[in-house]
Short mmCIF file of C-alpha atoms in Angstrom, two decimals:
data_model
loop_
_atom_site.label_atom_id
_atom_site.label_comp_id
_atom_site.label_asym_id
_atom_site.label_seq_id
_atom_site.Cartn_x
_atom_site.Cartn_y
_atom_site.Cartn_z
CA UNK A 1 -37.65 18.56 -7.73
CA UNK A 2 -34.17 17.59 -6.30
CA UNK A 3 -32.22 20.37 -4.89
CA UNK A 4 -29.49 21.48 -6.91
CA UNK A 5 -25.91 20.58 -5.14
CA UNK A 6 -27.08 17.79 -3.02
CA UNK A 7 -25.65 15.21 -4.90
CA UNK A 8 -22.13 15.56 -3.80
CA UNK A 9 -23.66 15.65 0.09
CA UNK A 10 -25.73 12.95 -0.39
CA UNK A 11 -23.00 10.42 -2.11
CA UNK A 12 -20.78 11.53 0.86
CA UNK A 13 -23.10 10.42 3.02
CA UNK A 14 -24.09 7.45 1.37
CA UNK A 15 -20.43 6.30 1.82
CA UNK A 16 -19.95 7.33 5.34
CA UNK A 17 -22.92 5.41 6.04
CA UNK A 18 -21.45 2.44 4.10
CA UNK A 19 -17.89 2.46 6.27
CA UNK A 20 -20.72 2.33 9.25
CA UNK A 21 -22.58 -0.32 8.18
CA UNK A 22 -19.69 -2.41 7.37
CA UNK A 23 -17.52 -1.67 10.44
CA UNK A 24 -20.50 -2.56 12.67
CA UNK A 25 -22.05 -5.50 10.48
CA UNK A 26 -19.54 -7.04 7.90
CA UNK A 27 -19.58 -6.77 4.11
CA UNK A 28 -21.07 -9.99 3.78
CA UNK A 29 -24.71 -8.53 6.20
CA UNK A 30 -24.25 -4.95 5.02
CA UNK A 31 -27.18 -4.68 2.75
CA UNK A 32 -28.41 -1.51 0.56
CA UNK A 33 -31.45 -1.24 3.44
CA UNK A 34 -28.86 -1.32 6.33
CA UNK A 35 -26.75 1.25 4.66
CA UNK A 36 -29.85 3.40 3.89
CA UNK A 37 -31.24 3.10 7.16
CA UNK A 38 -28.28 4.90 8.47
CA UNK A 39 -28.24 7.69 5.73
CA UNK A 40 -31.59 8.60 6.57
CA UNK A 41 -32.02 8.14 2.77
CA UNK A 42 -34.85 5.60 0.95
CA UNK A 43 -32.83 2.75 -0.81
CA UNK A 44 -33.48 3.68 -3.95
CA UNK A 45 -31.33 6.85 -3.88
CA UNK A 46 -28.33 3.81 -3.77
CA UNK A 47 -28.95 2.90 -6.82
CA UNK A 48 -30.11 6.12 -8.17
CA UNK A 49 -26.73 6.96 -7.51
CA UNK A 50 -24.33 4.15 -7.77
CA UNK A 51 -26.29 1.41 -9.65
CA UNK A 52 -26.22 -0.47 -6.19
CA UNK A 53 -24.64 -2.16 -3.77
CA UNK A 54 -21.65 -3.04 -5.49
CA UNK A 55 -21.42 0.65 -7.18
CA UNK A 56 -21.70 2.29 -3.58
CA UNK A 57 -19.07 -0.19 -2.26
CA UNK A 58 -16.54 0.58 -5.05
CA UNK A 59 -16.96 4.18 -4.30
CA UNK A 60 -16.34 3.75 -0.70
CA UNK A 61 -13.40 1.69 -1.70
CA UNK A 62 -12.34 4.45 -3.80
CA UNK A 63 -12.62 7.31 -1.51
CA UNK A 64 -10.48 5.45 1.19
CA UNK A 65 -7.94 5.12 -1.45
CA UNK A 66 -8.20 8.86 -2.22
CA UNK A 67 -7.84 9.88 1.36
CA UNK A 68 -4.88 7.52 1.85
CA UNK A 69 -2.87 9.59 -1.04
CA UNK A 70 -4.13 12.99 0.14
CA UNK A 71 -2.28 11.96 3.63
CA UNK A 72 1.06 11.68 1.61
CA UNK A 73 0.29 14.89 -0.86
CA UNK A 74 -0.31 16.72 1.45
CA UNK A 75 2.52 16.22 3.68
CA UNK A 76 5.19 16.69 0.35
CA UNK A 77 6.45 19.80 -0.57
CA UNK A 78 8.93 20.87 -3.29
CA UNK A 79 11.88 20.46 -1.01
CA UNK A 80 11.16 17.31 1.09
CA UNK A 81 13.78 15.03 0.83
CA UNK A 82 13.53 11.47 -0.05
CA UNK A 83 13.95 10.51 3.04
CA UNK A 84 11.25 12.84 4.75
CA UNK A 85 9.20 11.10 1.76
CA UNK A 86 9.69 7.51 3.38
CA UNK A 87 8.73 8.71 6.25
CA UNK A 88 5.10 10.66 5.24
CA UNK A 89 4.61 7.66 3.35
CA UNK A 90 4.68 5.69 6.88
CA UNK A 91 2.73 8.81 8.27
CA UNK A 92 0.46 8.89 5.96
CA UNK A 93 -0.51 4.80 6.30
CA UNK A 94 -1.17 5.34 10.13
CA UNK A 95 -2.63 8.41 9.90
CA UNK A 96 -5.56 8.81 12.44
CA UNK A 97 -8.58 8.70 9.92
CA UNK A 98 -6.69 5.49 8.25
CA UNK A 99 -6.66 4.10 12.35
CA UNK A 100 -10.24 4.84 12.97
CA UNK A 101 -12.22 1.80 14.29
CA UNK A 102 -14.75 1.84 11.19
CA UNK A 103 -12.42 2.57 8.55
CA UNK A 104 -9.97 -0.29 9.88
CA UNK A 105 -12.56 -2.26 10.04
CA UNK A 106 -13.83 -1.51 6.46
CA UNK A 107 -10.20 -1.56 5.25
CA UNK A 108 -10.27 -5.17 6.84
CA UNK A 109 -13.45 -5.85 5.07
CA UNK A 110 -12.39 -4.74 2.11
CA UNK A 111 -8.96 -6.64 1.73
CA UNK A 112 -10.94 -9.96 2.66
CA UNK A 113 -13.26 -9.80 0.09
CA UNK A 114 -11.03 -8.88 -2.40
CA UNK A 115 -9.94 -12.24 -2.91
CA UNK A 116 -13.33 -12.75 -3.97
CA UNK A 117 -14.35 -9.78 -5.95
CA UNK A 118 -12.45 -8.62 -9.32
CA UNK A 119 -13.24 -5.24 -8.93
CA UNK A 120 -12.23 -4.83 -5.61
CA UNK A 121 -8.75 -6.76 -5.94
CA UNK A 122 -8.23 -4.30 -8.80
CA UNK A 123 -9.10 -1.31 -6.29
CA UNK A 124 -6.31 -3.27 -3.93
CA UNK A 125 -4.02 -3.63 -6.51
CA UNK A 126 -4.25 0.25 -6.87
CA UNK A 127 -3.52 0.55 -3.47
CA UNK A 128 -0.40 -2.23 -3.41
CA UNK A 129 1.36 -0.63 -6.81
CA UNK A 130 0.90 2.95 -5.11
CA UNK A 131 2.64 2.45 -2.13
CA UNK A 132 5.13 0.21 -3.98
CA UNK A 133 5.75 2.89 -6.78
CA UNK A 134 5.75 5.91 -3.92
CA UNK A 135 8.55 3.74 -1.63
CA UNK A 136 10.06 2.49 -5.05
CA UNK A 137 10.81 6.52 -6.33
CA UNK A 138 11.71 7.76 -2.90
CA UNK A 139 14.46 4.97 -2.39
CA UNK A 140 15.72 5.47 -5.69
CA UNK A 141 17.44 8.79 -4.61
CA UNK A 142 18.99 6.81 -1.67
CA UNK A 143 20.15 3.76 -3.29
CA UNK A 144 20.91 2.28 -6.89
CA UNK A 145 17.78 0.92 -8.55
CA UNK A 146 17.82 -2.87 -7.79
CA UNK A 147 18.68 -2.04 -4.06
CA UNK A 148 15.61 0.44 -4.21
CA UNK A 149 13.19 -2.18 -5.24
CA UNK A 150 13.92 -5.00 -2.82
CA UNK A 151 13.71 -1.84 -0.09
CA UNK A 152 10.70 -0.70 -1.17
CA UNK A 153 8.96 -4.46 -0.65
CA UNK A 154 10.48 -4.81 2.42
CA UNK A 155 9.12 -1.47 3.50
CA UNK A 156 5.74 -1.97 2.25
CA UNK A 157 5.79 -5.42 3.91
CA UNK A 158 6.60 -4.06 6.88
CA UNK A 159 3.65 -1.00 6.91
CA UNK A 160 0.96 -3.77 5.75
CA UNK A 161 1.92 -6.10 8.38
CA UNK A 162 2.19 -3.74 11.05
CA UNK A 163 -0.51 -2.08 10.27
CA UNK A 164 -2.67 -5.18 10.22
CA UNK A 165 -1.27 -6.42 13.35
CA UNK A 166 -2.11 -2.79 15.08
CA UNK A 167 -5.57 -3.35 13.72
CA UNK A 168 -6.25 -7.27 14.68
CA UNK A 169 -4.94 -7.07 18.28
CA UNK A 170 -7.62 -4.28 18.55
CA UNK A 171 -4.96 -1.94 20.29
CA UNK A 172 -5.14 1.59 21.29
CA UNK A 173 -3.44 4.25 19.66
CA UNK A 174 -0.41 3.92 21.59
CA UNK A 175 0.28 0.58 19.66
CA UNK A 176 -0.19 2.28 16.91
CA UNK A 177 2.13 5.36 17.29
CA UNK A 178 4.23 2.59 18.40
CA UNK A 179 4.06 0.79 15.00
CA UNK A 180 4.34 3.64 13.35
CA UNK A 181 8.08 4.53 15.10
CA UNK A 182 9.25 0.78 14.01
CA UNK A 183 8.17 1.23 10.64
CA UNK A 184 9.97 4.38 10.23
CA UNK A 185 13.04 2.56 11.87
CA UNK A 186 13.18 -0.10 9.89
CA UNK A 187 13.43 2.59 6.57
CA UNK A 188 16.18 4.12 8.36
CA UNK A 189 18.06 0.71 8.56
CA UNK A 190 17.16 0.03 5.06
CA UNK A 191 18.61 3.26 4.11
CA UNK A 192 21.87 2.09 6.17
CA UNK A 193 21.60 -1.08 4.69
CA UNK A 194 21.52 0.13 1.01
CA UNK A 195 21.91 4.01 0.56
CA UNK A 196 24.92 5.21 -1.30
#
């Protein structure tokens, strides 16, 4: 008889074991026995769980997301401004669980295969329109509408691609702090650029 409230611990688990695999082996070689292997768990319990391989990646996918927004939420308060906002939203996108060597490397993972998956370039469409819509809003109290849009595409231009080039030139966390500041500077000449 399964104990009652290991579910939730086990599918946690499951998924930390799943950013493992794939940081250390790919998406591509990350199979349901490697990922089980380092659960401790019988393969089964994958698909017992999330219908397999594809299920349990999904989820993974989906509880990166989920930490990604919790980084912003819980940063914003009723009286941040909008232009604390742009900032947390930077924050929150180099965050240190978001610049951990297996989640950048699943993150990595992840956007590759998206271009091959449907499911996962929906999950990464998620992720795009979020940080679009989240710059998009915070602009808007800086700038007229049109002006807010091209800023906010800019802005989450310029977090992808630093982020990305943090992550490929395998730097330490200095680089990253570092790509953090220019991010935030390059809101703050946006805002110059645009604000009212």
């Amino acid at each position: 008889m399964p104990k009652v409230g290991m579910e939730p611990v086990r599918r946690q688990q499951l998924i930390d074991a799943t950013i493992e695999s794939v940081a250390e082996r790919g998406l591509q070689s990350t199979t349901i026995n490697s990922i089980s292997k380092k659960a401790g768990m019988s393969s089964g319990i994958i698909s017992h769980y999330f219908g397999g391989k594809q299920g349990l990646i999904e989820a993974t996918v989906r509880y990166l997301l989920t930490n990604l927004k919790h980084e912003l939420i819980n940063r914003v308060t009723a009286t941040t401004t909008a232009q604390q906002r742009l900032m947390f939203i930077v924050e929150a996108n180099f965050a240190r669980l978001q610049l951990q060597s297996d989640t950048t490397k699943t993150w990595l993972s992840f956007w590759a295969q998206s271009m091959h998956d449907a499911q996962l370039h929906r999950l990464q469409n998620v992720n795009s329109r979020r940080l679009l819509s989240n710059l998009t809003s915070s602009f808007k109290q800086l700038m007229n509408n049109a002006d807010a849009k091209l800023a906010a595409e800019l802005c989450a231009a310029m977090i992808d691609g630093l982020w990305l080039r943090a992550v490929l030139s395998k730097s330490d966390e200095d680089q990253f702090e570092h790509c953090e500041r220019l991010a935030k500077g390059y809101v703050n000449s946006l805002i110059k650029q645009y604000g009212a």
